[in-house]
Amino acid sequence: MSGSDRRKLRVLSGVQPSGSLHIGNYLGALVQWRDLQDTYENFFCVVDMHALTVPENVRAAGLREKTLEVAALYLASGIDPARSTVFVQSEVSAHAELAWVLTCVAPLGWLQRMTQFKTKSDAASTVGSGLLTYPALMAADILLYEADQVPVGADQKQHIELARDVAARFNDLFGPTFKLPNPMIPPTGARVMGLDDPAAKMSKSTGEKAPGHAIGLLDPPNVVKKAIMRAVTDTGSELNWAEASPGVKNLVTIFAAITAETPDAVAARYEGRGYGYLKKDLVDVVEAALTPLRARYTELRADPTYLHGVLDAGAERARAVADPVLARAKVAAGLGRAR
Ligand code: TYM
């Protein structure tokens, strides 16, 4: 199907099964995905090949198990396999194949400039080359589905812009082949910060090491409550929104993103009141979202046949879209034999 005869615009997005998913992943990605399912034609993949870019973490976490966990969390968050194609990246081989082609097209300097590469490579003693070429694989994920929009948190914007630039460079070199994608970033909750350190983005890897950093989607209620009640605020005790510290802003933002309000509207209800009220109500708001999610997750994990069926069907649907785009790109790039 070419871009022009499609009925709906397409989205593609993914999460790395590199650790335990947290409320940042939920608000930055999953909630957006859930809410756009009727408007778009949707492809959501579990990007297990991306998780391999830090192989040291993979051994510890058990990647294959995490892949299933993340897929189940997609469904438990409201992704509906009848309306969305849910699949595992490594099961659609076109991703790896196109990633190689795009690695050849992406200038080294573009990859070296990526903030995430710089942060992750600074923190590691040995860096696999895949960590550098990671955005070329991500570009392949997106371009294979001719995605119009890529719904993600703010930290992925730079990678999507790179995917766009790589697509444009490929088109310049080899002729019009790829559609240029756009990032889709939610107005609230696009960058949730750590509860223990509001200067640092909430992250899966820190969450594994530091209790109280993240709100894990599968954390038990008492753990969630403790993390919120102990969240860093500031030396004051009452909410003053005009001068709120990053920690207070973060709590209000999480609240507003879950209840689909603006942070200003939430803050107005707590203005001049002690932080304890905000935190206590935030515990309830988070629990109202996570209780049904955990219940659905438990059901899904109890019936592996259903989940495997969804992922098998998803991979088949994904291949049907990705393979012709890959074939076109290979011809354009001169791969294979002339006939
Ligand atoms: P990943 O696995 O780090 O994160 C998954 C999604 O969650 C968002 N996110 C956040 N949003 C708000 N606050 C936070 N603290 C926070 N932390 C993470 C991310 O922005 C992302 O939307 N490279 C990607 C995965 C990927 C991908 C793709 C995404 C691979 N291929 C193709 C879109 C399209 C990543 O590492 O996301």
Short mmCIF file of C-alpha atoms and ligand atoms in Angstrom, two decimals:
data_model
loop_
_atom_site.label_atom_id
_atom_site.label_comp_id
_atom_site.label_asym_id
_atom_site.label_seq_id
_atom_site.Cartn_x
_atom_site.Cartn_y
_atom_site.Cartn_z
CA MET A 1 0.00 0.00 0.00
CA SER A 2 1.50 3.37 -0.90
CA GLY A 3 1.29 6.36 1.39
CA SER A 4 -1.32 8.07 -0.73
CA ASP A 5 -4.02 5.38 -0.75
CA ARG A 6 -3.96 4.79 2.96
CA ARG A 7 -7.14 5.53 4.83
CA LYS A 8 -5.53 6.63 8.08
CA LEU A 9 -2.22 8.20 9.00
CA ARG A 10 0.22 5.79 10.60
CA VAL A 11 2.05 5.77 13.88
CA LEU A 12 4.88 3.57 15.02
CA SER A 13 6.53 3.50 18.41
CA GLY A 14 8.36 1.16 20.74
CA VAL A 15 9.79 0.61 24.20
CA GLN A 16 13.04 -1.17 25.03
CA PRO A 17 12.62 -4.21 27.28
CA SER A 18 15.72 -3.07 29.15
CA GLY A 19 14.27 -2.81 32.65
CA SER A 20 11.05 -2.32 34.57
CA LEU A 21 8.65 0.11 32.92
CA HIS A 22 7.76 3.17 34.98
CA ILE A 23 5.22 5.96 35.06
CA GLY A 24 7.42 8.04 32.71
CA ASN A 25 7.14 5.36 30.00
CA TYR A 26 3.42 5.18 30.71
CA LEU A 27 2.78 8.94 30.43
CA GLY A 28 5.35 9.72 27.75
CA ALA A 29 4.44 6.79 25.51
CA LEU A 30 1.77 4.24 26.47
CA VAL A 31 -1.05 6.65 27.37
CA GLN A 32 -0.53 8.54 24.09
CA TRP A 33 -0.60 5.29 22.15
CA ARG A 34 -3.76 4.14 23.90
CA ASP A 35 -5.54 7.39 23.12
CA LEU A 36 -4.69 7.62 19.44
CA GLN A 37 -5.69 4.11 18.45
CA ASP A 38 -8.94 5.07 16.74
CA THR A 39 -7.44 7.96 14.82
CA TYR A 40 -4.38 6.25 13.35
CA GLU A 41 -3.24 2.95 11.95
CA ASN A 42 -0.91 1.79 14.71
CA PHE A 43 2.27 -0.27 14.99
CA PHE A 44 3.74 -0.81 18.44
CA CYS A 45 6.85 -2.93 18.80
CA VAL A 46 8.89 -4.21 21.70
CA VAL A 47 12.37 -3.17 20.58
CA ASP A 48 14.44 -6.04 21.92
CA MET A 49 17.34 -5.42 19.51
CA HIS A 50 17.71 -1.96 20.99
CA ALA A 51 17.98 -3.49 24.47
CA LEU A 52 20.99 -5.46 23.20
CA THR A 53 22.95 -2.21 22.74
CA VAL A 54 23.92 -2.47 26.42
CA PRO A 55 24.61 -6.23 26.56
CA GLU A 56 25.74 -6.10 30.20
CA ASN A 57 22.19 -5.22 31.27
CA VAL A 58 20.66 -7.98 29.18
CA ARG A 59 22.27 -10.87 31.04
CA ALA A 60 21.03 -9.54 34.33
CA ALA A 61 17.47 -8.89 33.24
CA GLY A 62 16.67 -11.94 31.08
CA LEU A 63 15.78 -10.21 27.83
CA ARG A 64 13.32 -12.77 26.45
CA GLU A 65 11.30 -12.66 29.67
CA LYS A 66 11.34 -8.84 29.68
CA THR A 67 10.13 -8.78 26.09
CA LEU A 68 7.00 -10.69 27.09
CA GLU A 69 6.57 -8.48 30.15
CA VAL A 70 6.67 -5.32 28.05
CA ALA A 71 4.27 -6.75 25.45
CA ALA A 72 1.84 -7.66 28.24
CA LEU A 73 2.19 -4.14 29.67
CA TYR A 74 1.26 -2.65 26.28
CA LEU A 75 -1.99 -4.62 26.33
CA ALA A 76 -2.60 -3.97 30.04
CA SER A 77 -2.24 -0.22 29.37
CA GLY A 78 -5.09 -0.37 26.88
CA ILE A 79 -3.37 -1.17 23.58
CA ASP A 80 -5.98 -3.19 21.74
CA PRO A 81 -4.60 -5.82 19.33
CA ALA A 82 -7.77 -5.51 17.26
CA ARG A 83 -6.89 -1.89 16.49
CA SER A 84 -3.10 -1.96 16.79
CA THR A 85 -0.36 -4.23 15.49
CA VAL A 86 1.77 -5.33 18.44
CA PHE A 87 4.98 -7.19 17.67
CA VAL A 88 8.56 -7.94 18.67
CA GLN A 89 11.21 -6.08 16.65
CA SER A 90 13.66 -9.01 16.26
CA GLU A 91 10.88 -11.20 14.83
CA VAL A 92 10.55 -8.96 11.79
CA SER A 93 13.93 -9.33 10.09
CA ALA A 94 13.41 -6.30 7.84
CA HIS A 95 14.38 -4.10 10.83
CA ALA A 96 17.90 -5.54 11.05
CA GLU A 97 18.33 -5.48 7.29
CA LEU A 98 17.24 -1.90 6.77
CA ALA A 99 19.24 -0.82 9.83
CA TRP A 100 22.43 -1.89 8.03
CA VAL A 101 21.55 0.13 4.95
CA LEU A 102 20.76 3.19 7.07
CA THR A 103 23.95 2.73 9.11
CA CYS A 104 25.83 3.16 5.84
CA VAL A 105 23.85 6.30 5.01
CA ALA A 106 24.00 7.98 8.46
CA PRO A 107 27.15 10.14 8.80
CA LEU A 108 29.26 9.26 11.83
CA GLY A 109 29.13 12.83 13.13
CA TRP A 110 25.32 12.74 13.29
CA LEU A 111 25.41 9.60 15.44
CA GLN A 112 28.17 10.91 17.69
CA ARG A 113 26.16 14.05 18.43
CA MET A 114 23.22 12.13 19.96
CA THR A 115 22.77 13.14 23.61
CA GLN A 116 21.72 9.65 24.65
CA PHE A 117 24.85 8.13 23.10
CA LYS A 118 27.04 10.63 24.91
CA THR A 119 25.37 10.01 28.29
CA LYS A 120 25.28 6.24 28.00
CA SER A 121 28.80 5.89 26.61
CA ASP A 122 30.23 8.17 29.30
CA ALA A 123 28.70 5.92 31.94
CA ALA A 124 30.05 2.63 30.50
CA SER A 125 33.58 1.20 30.59
CA THR A 126 33.11 -0.72 27.32
CA VAL A 127 30.78 0.58 24.64
CA GLY A 128 29.42 -1.74 21.94
CA SER A 129 29.29 -0.21 18.44
CA GLY A 130 25.53 -0.82 18.47
CA LEU A 131 25.12 1.94 21.05
CA LEU A 132 26.45 4.39 18.46
CA THR A 133 24.46 3.02 15.50
CA TYR A 134 21.30 2.60 17.62
CA PRO A 135 19.52 5.56 15.95
CA ALA A 136 19.94 3.92 12.52
CA LEU A 137 18.03 0.88 13.83
CA MET A 138 15.42 3.20 15.28
CA ALA A 139 15.16 4.97 11.92
CA ALA A 140 14.61 1.56 10.30
CA ASP A 141 11.80 0.81 12.79
CA ILE A 142 10.05 4.00 11.80
CA LEU A 143 10.73 4.17 8.05
CA LEU A 144 9.69 0.57 7.34
CA TYR A 145 6.10 1.46 8.32
CA GLU A 146 6.08 4.81 6.54
CA ALA A 147 5.03 6.27 9.88
CA ASP A 148 3.62 9.78 9.77
CA GLN A 149 3.89 10.31 13.52
CA VAL A 150 6.05 8.78 16.21
CA PRO A 151 4.49 9.18 19.69
CA VAL A 152 7.28 9.32 22.30
CA GLY A 153 8.52 11.18 25.36
CA ALA A 154 10.71 14.27 24.92
CA ASP A 155 13.99 12.33 25.27
CA GLN A 156 13.41 10.57 21.92
CA LYS A 157 12.80 13.71 19.87
CA GLN A 158 16.42 13.97 18.78
CA HIS A 159 16.41 10.37 17.52
CA ILE A 160 13.27 10.98 15.46
CA GLU A 161 14.77 14.11 13.95
CA LEU A 162 17.79 12.01 13.04
CA ALA A 163 15.52 9.37 11.45
CA ARG A 164 14.01 12.16 9.40
CA ASP A 165 17.43 13.44 8.35
CA VAL A 166 18.62 9.94 7.46
CA ALA A 167 15.47 9.35 5.38
CA ALA A 168 16.04 12.64 3.56
CA ARG A 169 19.69 11.77 2.92
CA PHE A 170 18.73 8.35 1.57
CA ASN A 171 16.10 9.94 -0.69
CA ASP A 172 18.70 12.44 -1.96
CA LEU A 173 21.25 9.73 -2.65
CA PHE A 174 18.99 7.06 -4.11
CA GLY A 175 15.73 8.71 -5.12
CA PRO A 176 12.44 9.22 -3.27
CA THR A 177 11.91 6.12 -1.11
CA PHE A 178 11.04 7.02 2.47
CA LYS A 179 8.34 9.11 4.06
CA LEU A 180 9.69 11.67 6.54
CA PRO A 181 8.35 11.05 10.08
CA ASN A 182 7.42 13.57 12.78
CA PRO A 183 7.75 13.29 16.55
CA MET A 184 4.52 13.43 18.56
CA ILE A 185 5.22 14.59 22.12
CA PRO A 186 2.47 14.88 24.76
CA PRO A 187 1.90 18.36 26.23
CA THR A 188 2.10 17.02 29.81
CA GLY A 189 4.22 14.14 31.09
CA ALA A 190 6.74 14.11 28.23
CA ARG A 191 9.65 14.27 30.65
CA VAL A 192 8.91 12.78 34.06
CA MET A 193 11.77 13.29 36.50
CA GLY A 194 13.10 11.00 39.25
CA LEU A 195 11.16 11.24 42.51
CA ASP A 196 14.42 11.01 44.45
CA ASP A 197 16.25 13.49 42.21
CA PRO A 198 14.10 15.90 40.17
CA ALA A 199 17.17 16.98 38.20
CA ALA A 200 17.44 13.52 36.58
CA LYS A 201 14.99 11.99 34.11
CA MET A 202 13.10 9.01 35.55
CA SER A 203 14.83 6.02 33.97
CA LYS A 204 14.45 2.25 33.91
CA SER A 205 18.10 1.64 34.70
CA THR A 206 18.23 4.00 37.71
CA GLY A 207 14.90 2.60 38.91
CA GLU A 208 16.43 -0.90 39.09
CA LYS A 209 19.22 0.35 41.37
CA ALA A 210 17.64 3.11 43.46
CA PRO A 211 14.40 2.43 45.34
CA GLY A 212 12.31 5.61 45.47
CA HIS A 213 13.55 6.84 42.06
CA ALA A 214 10.70 5.60 39.89
CA ILE A 215 7.06 4.58 40.15
CA GLY A 216 7.23 1.12 38.55
CA LEU A 217 4.07 0.09 36.71
CA LEU A 218 4.22 -3.28 38.45
CA ASP A 219 5.35 -2.03 41.87
CA PRO A 220 3.03 -3.10 44.70
CA PRO A 221 0.82 -0.32 46.17
CA ASN A 222 2.88 0.06 49.36
CA VAL A 223 6.06 0.63 47.31
CA VAL A 224 4.33 3.21 45.11
CA LYS A 225 2.98 4.98 48.18
CA LYS A 226 6.37 5.09 49.88
CA ALA A 227 8.08 6.47 46.76
CA ILE A 228 5.51 9.26 46.39
CA MET A 229 5.34 10.19 50.07
CA ARG A 230 9.17 10.40 50.20
CA ALA A 231 9.52 12.27 46.90
CA VAL A 232 11.87 15.25 47.05
CA THR A 233 10.00 18.58 47.16
CA ASP A 234 11.81 21.60 48.63
CA THR A 235 12.47 23.17 52.00
CA GLY A 236 9.05 24.85 52.10
CA SER A 237 5.98 22.94 53.19
CA GLU A 238 3.11 24.58 51.28
CA LEU A 239 2.51 24.78 47.58
CA ASN A 240 3.44 28.05 45.92
CA TRP A 241 2.99 27.25 42.22
CA ALA A 242 4.61 30.42 40.91
CA GLU A 243 7.83 29.46 42.68
CA ALA A 244 7.50 25.71 42.76
CA SER A 245 10.73 23.69 42.79
CA PRO A 246 11.43 21.05 40.11
CA GLY A 247 10.38 18.28 42.54
CA VAL A 248 6.99 19.88 43.23
CA LYS A 249 6.46 20.62 39.52
CA ASN A 250 7.20 16.98 38.74
CA LEU A 251 4.56 15.70 41.19
CA VAL A 252 1.95 18.12 39.87
CA THR A 253 2.83 17.17 36.29
CA ILE A 254 2.47 13.43 36.96
CA PHE A 255 -0.89 14.13 38.60
CA ALA A 256 -2.10 16.28 35.69
CA ALA A 257 -0.91 13.85 33.02
CA ILE A 258 -2.86 11.01 34.64
CA THR A 259 -6.05 12.98 35.18
CA ALA A 260 -5.76 14.68 31.75
CA GLU A 261 -5.77 18.17 33.28
CA THR A 262 -3.27 20.99 32.95
CA PRO A 263 -0.62 21.30 35.69
CA ASP A 264 -1.99 24.81 36.41
CA ALA A 265 -5.48 23.41 37.09
CA VAL A 266 -4.13 20.77 39.47
CA ALA A 267 -1.82 23.23 41.23
CA ALA A 268 -4.69 25.68 41.77
CA ARG A 269 -6.48 23.10 43.97
CA TYR A 270 -3.43 22.68 46.22
CA GLU A 271 -2.18 26.29 46.28
CA GLY A 272 -1.22 27.31 49.85
CA ARG A 273 -1.84 23.79 51.18
CA GLY A 274 0.79 21.44 52.58
CA TYR A 275 2.64 19.09 50.20
CA GLY A 276 1.23 16.15 52.19
CA TYR A 277 -2.24 16.72 50.67
CA LEU A 278 -0.89 16.75 47.14
CA LYS A 279 1.16 13.62 47.75
CA LYS A 280 -1.68 11.72 49.41
CA ASP A 281 -4.06 12.49 46.54
CA LEU A 282 -1.35 11.67 44.01
CA VAL A 283 -1.02 8.21 45.60
CA ASP A 284 -4.78 7.71 45.00
CA VAL A 285 -4.64 9.01 41.42
CA VAL A 286 -1.67 6.78 40.56
CA GLU A 287 -3.32 3.77 42.22
CA ALA A 288 -6.56 4.35 40.31
CA ALA A 289 -4.53 4.05 37.09
CA LEU A 290 -2.24 1.20 38.15
CA THR A 291 -4.69 -1.11 39.96
CA PRO A 292 -6.59 -2.15 36.81
CA LEU A 293 -3.35 -2.20 34.81
CA ARG A 294 -1.71 -4.65 37.25
CA ALA A 295 -4.84 -6.84 37.31
CA ARG A 296 -4.96 -7.05 33.52
CA TYR A 297 -1.23 -7.71 33.39
CA THR A 298 -1.57 -10.63 35.82
CA GLU A 299 -4.40 -12.09 33.72
CA LEU A 300 -2.36 -11.77 30.54
CA ARG A 301 0.69 -13.45 32.04
CA ALA A 302 -1.49 -16.28 33.33
CA ASP A 303 -2.51 -17.11 29.74
CA PRO A 304 0.67 -17.12 27.64
CA THR A 305 -1.17 -18.65 24.66
CA TYR A 306 -3.19 -15.49 24.12
CA LEU A 307 -0.17 -13.18 24.34
CA HIS A 308 1.91 -15.36 22.00
CA GLY A 309 -1.02 -15.41 19.57
CA VAL A 310 -1.18 -11.61 19.59
CA LEU A 311 2.57 -11.33 18.97
CA ASP A 312 2.58 -14.00 16.23
CA ALA A 313 -0.26 -12.29 14.39
CA GLY A 314 1.39 -8.90 14.98
CA ALA A 315 4.70 -10.03 13.49
CA GLU A 316 2.88 -11.37 10.44
CA ARG A 317 1.00 -8.10 9.90
CA ALA A 318 4.18 -6.11 10.46
CA ARG A 319 6.12 -8.20 7.91
CA ALA A 320 3.40 -7.63 5.32
CA VAL A 321 3.95 -3.88 5.61
CA ALA A 322 7.71 -3.80 6.22
CA ASP A 323 8.94 -6.31 3.64
CA PRO A 324 7.78 -4.41 0.52
CA VAL A 325 9.27 -1.16 1.86
CA LEU A 326 12.57 -2.94 2.52
CA ALA A 327 12.52 -4.48 -0.95
CA ARG A 328 12.00 -1.05 -2.48
CA ALA A 329 14.84 0.46 -0.44
CA LYS A 330 17.22 -2.35 -1.41
CA VAL A 331 16.53 -1.85 -5.11
CA ALA A 332 16.95 1.91 -4.71
CA ALA A 333 20.28 1.41 -2.91
CA GLY A 334 21.53 -0.99 -5.60
CA LEU A 335 21.54 -4.16 -3.49
CA GLY A 336 20.98 -7.56 -5.09
CA ARG A 337 21.19 -8.44 -8.77
CA ALA A 338 20.04 -6.47 -11.80
CA ARG A 339 17.39 -8.44 -13.74
P1 TYM B 1 12.72 3.90 25.95
O1 TYM B 1 12.57 2.42 26.04
O2 TYM B 1 13.87 4.51 26.69
O3 TYM B 1 11.41 4.61 26.45
C1 TYM B 1 10.15 4.22 25.96
C2 TYM B 1 9.26 5.43 25.83
O4 TYM B 1 9.09 6.06 27.10
C3 TYM B 1 9.46 7.44 26.99
N1 TYM B 1 10.10 7.83 28.27
C4 TYM B 1 9.68 8.83 29.04
N2 TYM B 1 8.66 9.71 28.90
C5 TYM B 1 8.48 10.61 29.88
N3 TYM B 1 9.29 10.69 30.98
C6 TYM B 1 10.34 9.85 31.15
N4 TYM B 1 11.11 9.93 32.23
C7 TYM B 1 10.57 8.86 30.15
N5 TYM B 1 11.48 7.88 29.99
C8 TYM B 1 11.19 7.27 28.83
C9 TYM B 1 10.43 7.50 25.84
O5 TYM B 1 10.50 8.81 25.30
C10 TYM B 1 9.83 6.49 24.89
O6 TYM B 1 8.77 7.07 24.16
N6 TYM B 1 14.84 4.45 21.47
C11 TYM B 1 13.58 4.30 22.16
C12 TYM B 1 12.80 3.08 21.72
C13 TYM B 1 12.58 2.97 20.24
C14 TYM B 1 11.62 3.68 19.49
C15 TYM B 1 11.74 3.21 18.15
C16 TYM B 1 10.69 4.66 19.82
C17 TYM B 1 13.24 2.14 19.39
N7 TYM B 1 12.72 2.28 18.16
C18 TYM B 1 10.96 3.69 17.14
C19 TYM B 1 9.89 5.15 18.77
C20 TYM B 1 10.03 4.68 17.47
C21 TYM B 1 13.85 4.16 23.64
O7 TYM B 1 14.92 3.81 24.05
O8 TYM B 1 12.75 4.35 24.42
#
